Coordinates of C-alpha atoms and ligand atoms in Angstrom, one line a residue:
M26 CA -13.2 93.7 169.4
T27 CA -12.8 96.9 167.4
S28 CA -9.7 95.9 165.4
S29 CA -9.1 92.6 163.6
L30 CA -6.1 92.0 165.8
V31 CA -6.7 91.4 169.5
R32 CA -5.0 94.3 171.2
V33 CA -3.5 92.9 174.4
G34 CA -2.5 94.7 177.6
I35 CA 0.1 92.9 179.7
I36 CA 0.5 93.6 183.4
G37 CA 3.8 92.4 185.0
T38 CA 6.8 92.1 182.8
G39 CA 9.2 90.1 184.9
N40 CA 10.3 86.7 183.6
I41 CA 7.1 85.2 182.5
G42 CA 5.5 88.5 181.6
A43 CA 8.4 89.4 179.4
D44 CA 8.1 86.0 177.7
H45 CA 4.4 86.7 177.1
V46 CA 5.2 90.1 175.6
D47 CA 7.5 88.3 173.1
R48 CA 4.9 85.6 172.4
V49 CA 2.1 88.1 171.7
A50 CA 4.4 90.3 169.6
H51 CA 6.3 87.6 167.7
Q52 CA 5.1 84.1 168.2
V53 CA 1.3 84.0 167.9
S54 CA -1.0 85.3 165.1
G55 CA -4.1 87.5 165.5
A56 CA -2.8 89.7 168.4
R57 CA -0.5 92.6 169.2
V58 CA 0.8 94.1 172.3
E59 CA -1.0 97.4 172.9
A60 CA 0.0 98.5 176.5
L61 CA 2.1 97.4 179.3
F62 CA 2.5 98.1 183.0
D63 CA 5.1 97.1 185.5
V64 CA 6.3 98.7 188.8
M65 CA 9.8 98.6 187.3
T66 CA 9.3 101.5 185.1
D67 CA 12.7 101.5 183.4
R68 CA 12.3 97.9 182.4
V69 CA 8.8 98.3 181.0
S70 CA 9.5 101.4 178.9
A71 CA 12.3 99.7 177.0
L72 CA 10.2 96.6 176.5
A73 CA 7.2 98.6 175.3
D74 CA 9.4 100.5 172.8
S75 CA 10.8 97.2 171.5
V76 CA 7.3 96.0 170.5
G77 CA 5.7 99.3 169.6
A78 CA 3.4 99.3 172.6
R79 CA 2.6 102.0 175.2
S80 CA 3.8 101.9 178.8
L81 CA 1.0 103.1 181.1
P82 CA 1.2 104.4 184.7
S83 CA -0.9 101.7 186.4
A84 CA -2.4 98.3 186.0
R85 CA -5.8 99.8 186.1
A86 CA -4.9 102.3 183.3
V87 CA -4.0 99.3 181.1
I88 CA -7.3 97.4 181.9
E89 CA -9.4 100.5 181.3
D90 CA -7.6 101.8 178.2
D91 CA -10.0 102.0 175.3
A92 CA -7.5 100.6 172.9
V93 CA -7.0 97.4 174.9
D94 CA -9.3 94.5 174.2
A95 CA -7.9 91.8 176.5
I96 CA -5.6 91.5 179.4
I97 CA -2.8 89.2 180.5
V98 CA -2.0 89.3 184.2
A99 CA 1.6 88.2 185.0
S100 CA 2.1 90.2 188.2
P101 CA 2.9 88.6 191.6
A102 CA 0.2 86.2 192.8
E103 CA -1.2 88.5 195.4
F104 CA -2.5 90.9 192.7
H105 CA -4.1 88.2 190.5
A106 CA -7.6 88.3 191.9
E107 CA -7.8 92.0 192.1
L108 CA -6.7 92.5 188.5
S109 CA -9.0 89.8 187.3
L110 CA -11.9 91.6 189.1
F111 CA -11.0 94.9 187.4
S112 CA -10.9 93.2 184.0
I113 CA -14.3 91.6 184.7
A114 CA -15.7 94.9 185.8
A115 CA -14.3 96.5 182.5
G116 CA -16.0 93.7 180.5
K117 CA -12.6 92.5 179.2
P118 CA -11.3 88.9 178.9
V119 CA -8.3 88.2 181.1
L120 CA -5.6 85.5 180.9
C121 CA -4.4 85.3 184.4
E122 CA -1.2 83.4 185.4
K123 CA -1.7 80.7 188.1
P124 CA -2.8 80.8 190.9
L125 CA -6.1 82.7 190.5
A126 CA -5.4 83.9 194.0
P127 CA -3.5 82.7 197.1
T128 CA -6.6 82.2 199.1
N129 CA -9.9 80.3 198.5
D130 CA -12.0 83.3 199.5
E131 CA -10.4 85.6 196.9
C132 CA -10.9 82.9 194.2
Q133 CA -14.5 82.6 195.2
I134 CA -15.0 86.4 194.8
V135 CA -13.7 86.1 191.2
V136 CA -16.1 83.2 190.5
D137 CA -18.9 85.2 192.1
A138 CA -18.1 88.2 189.9
E139 CA -18.4 86.1 186.8
L140 CA -21.7 84.5 188.0
E141 CA -23.1 88.0 188.6
K142 CA -22.2 88.9 185.0
G143 CA -23.6 85.6 183.8
R144 CA -20.5 84.9 181.6
R145 CA -16.9 84.0 181.8
F146 CA -14.0 86.3 181.3
V147 CA -11.1 84.5 183.0
S148 CA -8.8 82.0 181.5
L149 CA -6.3 80.6 183.9
G150 CA -2.6 80.0 183.0
F151 CA -2.4 76.3 183.6
M152 CA -0.3 75.9 180.5
R153 CA 0.5 72.2 181.0
R154 CA -2.9 71.5 179.5
Y155 CA -1.4 72.6 176.2
D156 CA 1.7 70.5 176.5
A157 CA 2.0 67.8 173.8
A158 CA 3.1 65.1 176.2
Y159 CA 0.3 65.8 178.7
R160 CA -2.2 65.9 175.8
H161 CA -1.1 62.4 174.7
L162 CA -1.6 61.1 178.2
R163 CA -5.1 62.6 178.2
E164 CA -5.9 61.1 174.8
H165 CA -4.9 57.7 176.1
L166 CA -7.2 58.1 179.1
D167 CA -10.1 59.5 177.1
G168 CA -9.6 56.8 174.4
D169 CA -9.9 54.1 177.1
K170 CA -6.5 52.7 175.9
I171 CA -5.3 51.7 179.4
G172 CA -8.6 50.9 181.2
I173 CA -9.7 52.7 184.3
P174 CA -7.0 55.1 185.7
L175 CA -5.9 53.9 189.2
H176 CA -2.8 55.8 190.1
L177 CA -1.1 59.0 188.7
R178 CA 2.5 59.0 189.7
C179 CA 4.0 62.5 189.2
V180 CA 7.5 63.9 189.6
H181 CA 8.1 67.7 189.7
R182 CA 11.7 68.7 190.2
N183 CA 13.2 72.2 190.0
P184 CA 16.9 72.9 189.9
D185 CA 16.7 75.5 192.7
V186 CA 14.5 78.0 194.5
P187 CA 15.1 81.3 196.2
P188 CA 16.4 81.2 199.8
T189 CA 13.0 82.4 201.0
F190 CA 11.1 79.4 199.6
T191 CA 9.2 77.3 202.2
S192 CA 7.7 73.8 202.4
E193 CA 4.2 75.3 202.1
M194 CA 5.3 77.2 198.9
S195 CA 6.1 73.8 197.3
M196 CA 2.3 73.2 197.4
T197 CA 1.1 76.6 196.3
D198 CA 3.7 77.4 193.7
A199 CA 4.7 74.0 192.3
V200 CA 2.3 71.1 193.2
I201 CA -0.7 73.4 192.2
H202 CA 0.3 72.3 188.6
E203 CA -0.1 68.6 189.4
I204 CA -3.4 69.4 191.2
D205 CA -4.7 71.0 188.0
C206 CA -3.3 68.2 185.8
A207 CA -4.9 65.5 187.9
R208 CA -8.3 67.2 187.8
W209 CA -8.0 67.8 184.0
L210 CA -6.7 64.3 183.2
L211 CA -9.2 62.4 185.5
G212 CA -12.2 64.7 185.1
E213 CA -12.7 64.5 188.8
E214 CA -12.1 66.6 191.9
I215 CA -9.4 65.9 194.5
S216 CA -11.0 64.9 197.8
S217 CA -8.1 64.6 200.2
I218 CA -4.3 65.4 200.5
R219 CA -1.5 64.5 202.8
V220 CA 2.2 65.4 202.7
I221 CA 5.1 63.3 203.9
S222 CA 8.6 64.6 204.2
G223 CA 11.7 62.5 204.9
K224 CA 15.3 63.3 204.8
S225 CA 16.0 66.7 203.1
T226 CA 18.7 67.4 200.6
P227 CA 21.6 69.5 202.1
D228 CA 21.0 71.8 199.1
A229 CA 17.6 73.0 200.3
P230 CA 17.3 76.5 201.7
H231 CA 17.3 76.5 205.5
G232 CA 14.0 75.1 206.9
L233 CA 12.7 73.8 203.6
R234 CA 11.6 70.2 203.6
D235 CA 12.7 68.9 200.3
P236 CA 11.8 66.5 198.7
Q237 CA 8.2 66.0 199.9
L238 CA 5.8 63.2 198.9
V239 CA 2.3 64.4 198.3
I240 CA -0.5 61.8 198.3
M241 CA -4.0 62.9 197.0
E242 CA -7.1 60.9 196.4
S243 CA -9.8 61.8 193.8
T244 CA -13.5 61.5 194.4
S245 CA -13.7 58.1 192.9
G246 CA -10.6 56.9 194.8
V247 CA -7.8 57.3 192.2
L248 CA -4.4 57.9 193.9
V249 CA -2.3 60.8 192.8
S250 CA 1.3 60.9 194.2
V251 CA 3.7 63.7 193.6
E252 CA 7.4 63.8 194.4
I253 CA 8.0 67.5 194.7
F254 CA 11.7 68.2 194.9
V255 CA 12.6 71.9 194.3
A256 CA 16.3 72.0 195.0
A257 CA 17.2 69.0 192.8
Q258 CA 20.2 70.8 191.2
F259 CA 20.5 69.0 187.9
G260 CA 17.7 70.7 186.0
Y261 CA 13.9 70.9 185.6
D262 CA 12.2 67.5 185.4
V263 CA 8.4 66.9 185.1
R264 CA 7.0 63.4 184.7
C265 CA 3.7 61.7 185.0
E266 CA 2.7 58.1 184.7
V267 CA -0.9 56.8 184.8
S268 CA -1.4 53.2 185.9
G269 CA -4.6 51.9 184.5
S270 CA -6.6 48.7 185.0
R271 CA -5.3 47.4 181.6
G272 CA -2.0 49.2 181.0
F273 CA -0.1 52.4 181.7
S274 CA 0.8 55.6 179.9
S275 CA 3.6 57.9 180.8
M276 CA 5.2 61.2 179.9
G277 CA 8.6 62.7 180.7
Y278 CA 10.3 59.3 181.0
Q279 CA 11.0 58.6 177.3
D280 CA 11.1 62.1 175.9
L281 CA 14.1 63.6 177.7
G282 CA 16.3 63.8 174.7
D283 CA 18.7 61.1 175.8
Y284 CA 22.0 60.9 173.9
V285 CA 25.0 58.6 174.0
T286 CA 28.6 59.5 173.5
V287 CA 31.8 57.6 174.1
A288 CA 31.7 59.2 177.5
G289 CA 28.4 57.5 178.4
R290 CA 24.7 58.2 178.2
H291 CA 23.4 61.7 178.8
S292 CA 19.9 63.1 179.3
A293 CA 19.2 66.7 178.2
F294 CA 17.1 68.2 180.9
S295 CA 15.5 71.6 180.5
P296 CA 17.1 74.3 182.7
N297 CA 13.7 75.6 183.9
W298 CA 9.9 75.5 183.3
R299 CA 10.0 78.6 181.0
V300 CA 12.0 76.5 178.5
R301 CA 10.3 73.1 179.2
F302 CA 6.8 74.6 178.8
G303 CA 7.7 77.4 176.3
E304 CA 5.7 75.8 173.5
A305 CA 2.8 75.0 175.8
Y306 CA 2.6 78.7 176.8
R307 CA 2.7 79.7 173.1
L308 CA -0.1 77.3 172.3
E309 CA -2.1 78.5 175.3
I310 CA -1.9 82.1 174.2
Q311 CA -2.7 81.2 170.6
D312 CA -5.8 79.3 171.7
W313 CA -6.8 82.2 173.9
V314 CA -6.5 84.7 171.0
N315 CA -8.3 82.3 168.6
G316 CA -11.1 81.9 171.1
L317 CA -11.5 85.7 171.6
A318 CA -11.7 86.2 167.8
V319 CA -14.8 84.0 167.8
G320 CA -16.2 85.2 171.1
E321 CA -15.1 82.2 173.2
I322 CA -13.2 82.1 176.5
R323 CA -10.9 79.1 176.3
G324 CA -8.5 77.3 178.6
A325 CA -8.8 76.6 182.3
N326 CA -11.4 78.7 184.0
A327 CA -12.0 80.6 187.3
F328 CA -13.6 77.5 188.9
D329 CA -10.5 75.5 188.0
G330 CA -8.5 78.2 189.7
L331 CA -10.7 78.0 192.8
A332 CA -10.5 74.2 192.9
A333 CA -6.7 74.2 192.5
T334 CA -6.1 76.8 195.2
T335 CA -8.5 75.0 197.6
V336 CA -6.5 71.7 197.2
A337 CA -3.2 73.6 197.5
Q338 CA -4.3 75.3 200.7
A339 CA -5.4 71.9 202.1
G340 CA -1.8 70.8 201.1
V341 CA -0.4 73.7 203.2
Q342 CA -2.4 72.4 206.2
A343 CA -1.2 68.9 205.4
V344 CA 2.5 70.1 205.4
R345 CA 1.9 71.8 208.8
T346 CA 0.0 69.0 210.5
G347 CA 1.1 65.8 208.8
D348 CA -2.6 64.9 208.7
I349 CA -4.8 63.6 205.8
V350 CA -6.7 66.8 205.1
P351 CA -10.1 66.6 203.4
V352 CA -10.8 69.0 200.6
H353 CA -14.1 70.9 200.7
L354 CA -15.0 72.4 197.4
P355 CA -18.2 74.2 196.6
T356 CA -20.5 72.7 193.9
R357 CA -19.4 73.7 190.4
P358 CA -21.9 76.3 189.0
S359 CA -23.3 75.4 185.5
L360 CA -21.4 78.4 184.1
Y361 CA -18.3 76.2 184.3
D362 CA -19.8 73.0 182.7
Ligands
ISE172 C1 6.9 78.0 188.9 O1 6.3 79.0 189.7 C2 5.9 77.5 187.9 O2 4.8 78.0 187.8 C3 6.3 76.4 187.2 O3 5.5 76.0 186.2 C4 6.6 75.3 188.1 O4 6.9 74.1 187.4 C5 7.6 75.6 189.1 O5 7.9 74.6 189.9 C6 7.2 76.9 189.8 O6 8.3 77.2 190.7

């Protein structure tokens, strides 16, 4: 780092990328936005001007720019692995939005690139790890407050999705978060997955099975169930309850901001994940920047990305076949211990 502020280059300035520009510029300390790239050139120039950054002609130009210390990748998922690889080749830390890549093979190539360099560069944007409610859940598990975890019961509801959304995308775009949370909360891998779909909501885009019930098992046999319901209409709703051998701990059930009026009882749901997890995203970026200042790469890593994509892809197969699909993960290299 040649400046006391981490100079960040951001690639992709759509919804989440634009949020990250605002976070780096105004909501975290120790960093500033140095350069941006987006294929939508009009959008990116105005955004760059608003935060005193430069708009560059390509993603690679951002990564290789001498005045950029670290990269945030918020482009569409199919570019994540390639841009992470360019960042690794340039020797620059990269905070990549989930997923690390849509396929296991591409994720493995990123892991291999880090192994070859003998150090980690990639932090993966599994922001739920920074959410206060999920952190409490993990403290209860780590503190042995509820005994041995036996069942994680998760709910993931989105108000709506684009008309092109498919039953498989429910696994790769949405359930991938519960996959990461389950691994992070339990400290174990997922060993199998099956997906059951029943009656679909009439509000689902044509062909989308919604809701679906996902049932996973961890290596020690903990059950992880997820109701994934992406055309739920009323708002964004994420819950998780862990049943343990001596109690339970839950999030998302008690903290919905309920209020009561003469007209009845109301629950204030977030409109979308950008609002619900806004603070988690901010804390994730702050921790990333704080880590870089002391030479550490923090947050979920590239192997976490490989593991999550591997389970999500097994989930895709489970959607298509209805089978219980075993998950085959490579052994975790010591770089990721
Ligand atoms: C979206 O892509 C996300 O990443 C959100 O975190 C997730 O909750 C949502 O379901 C996805 O569509």
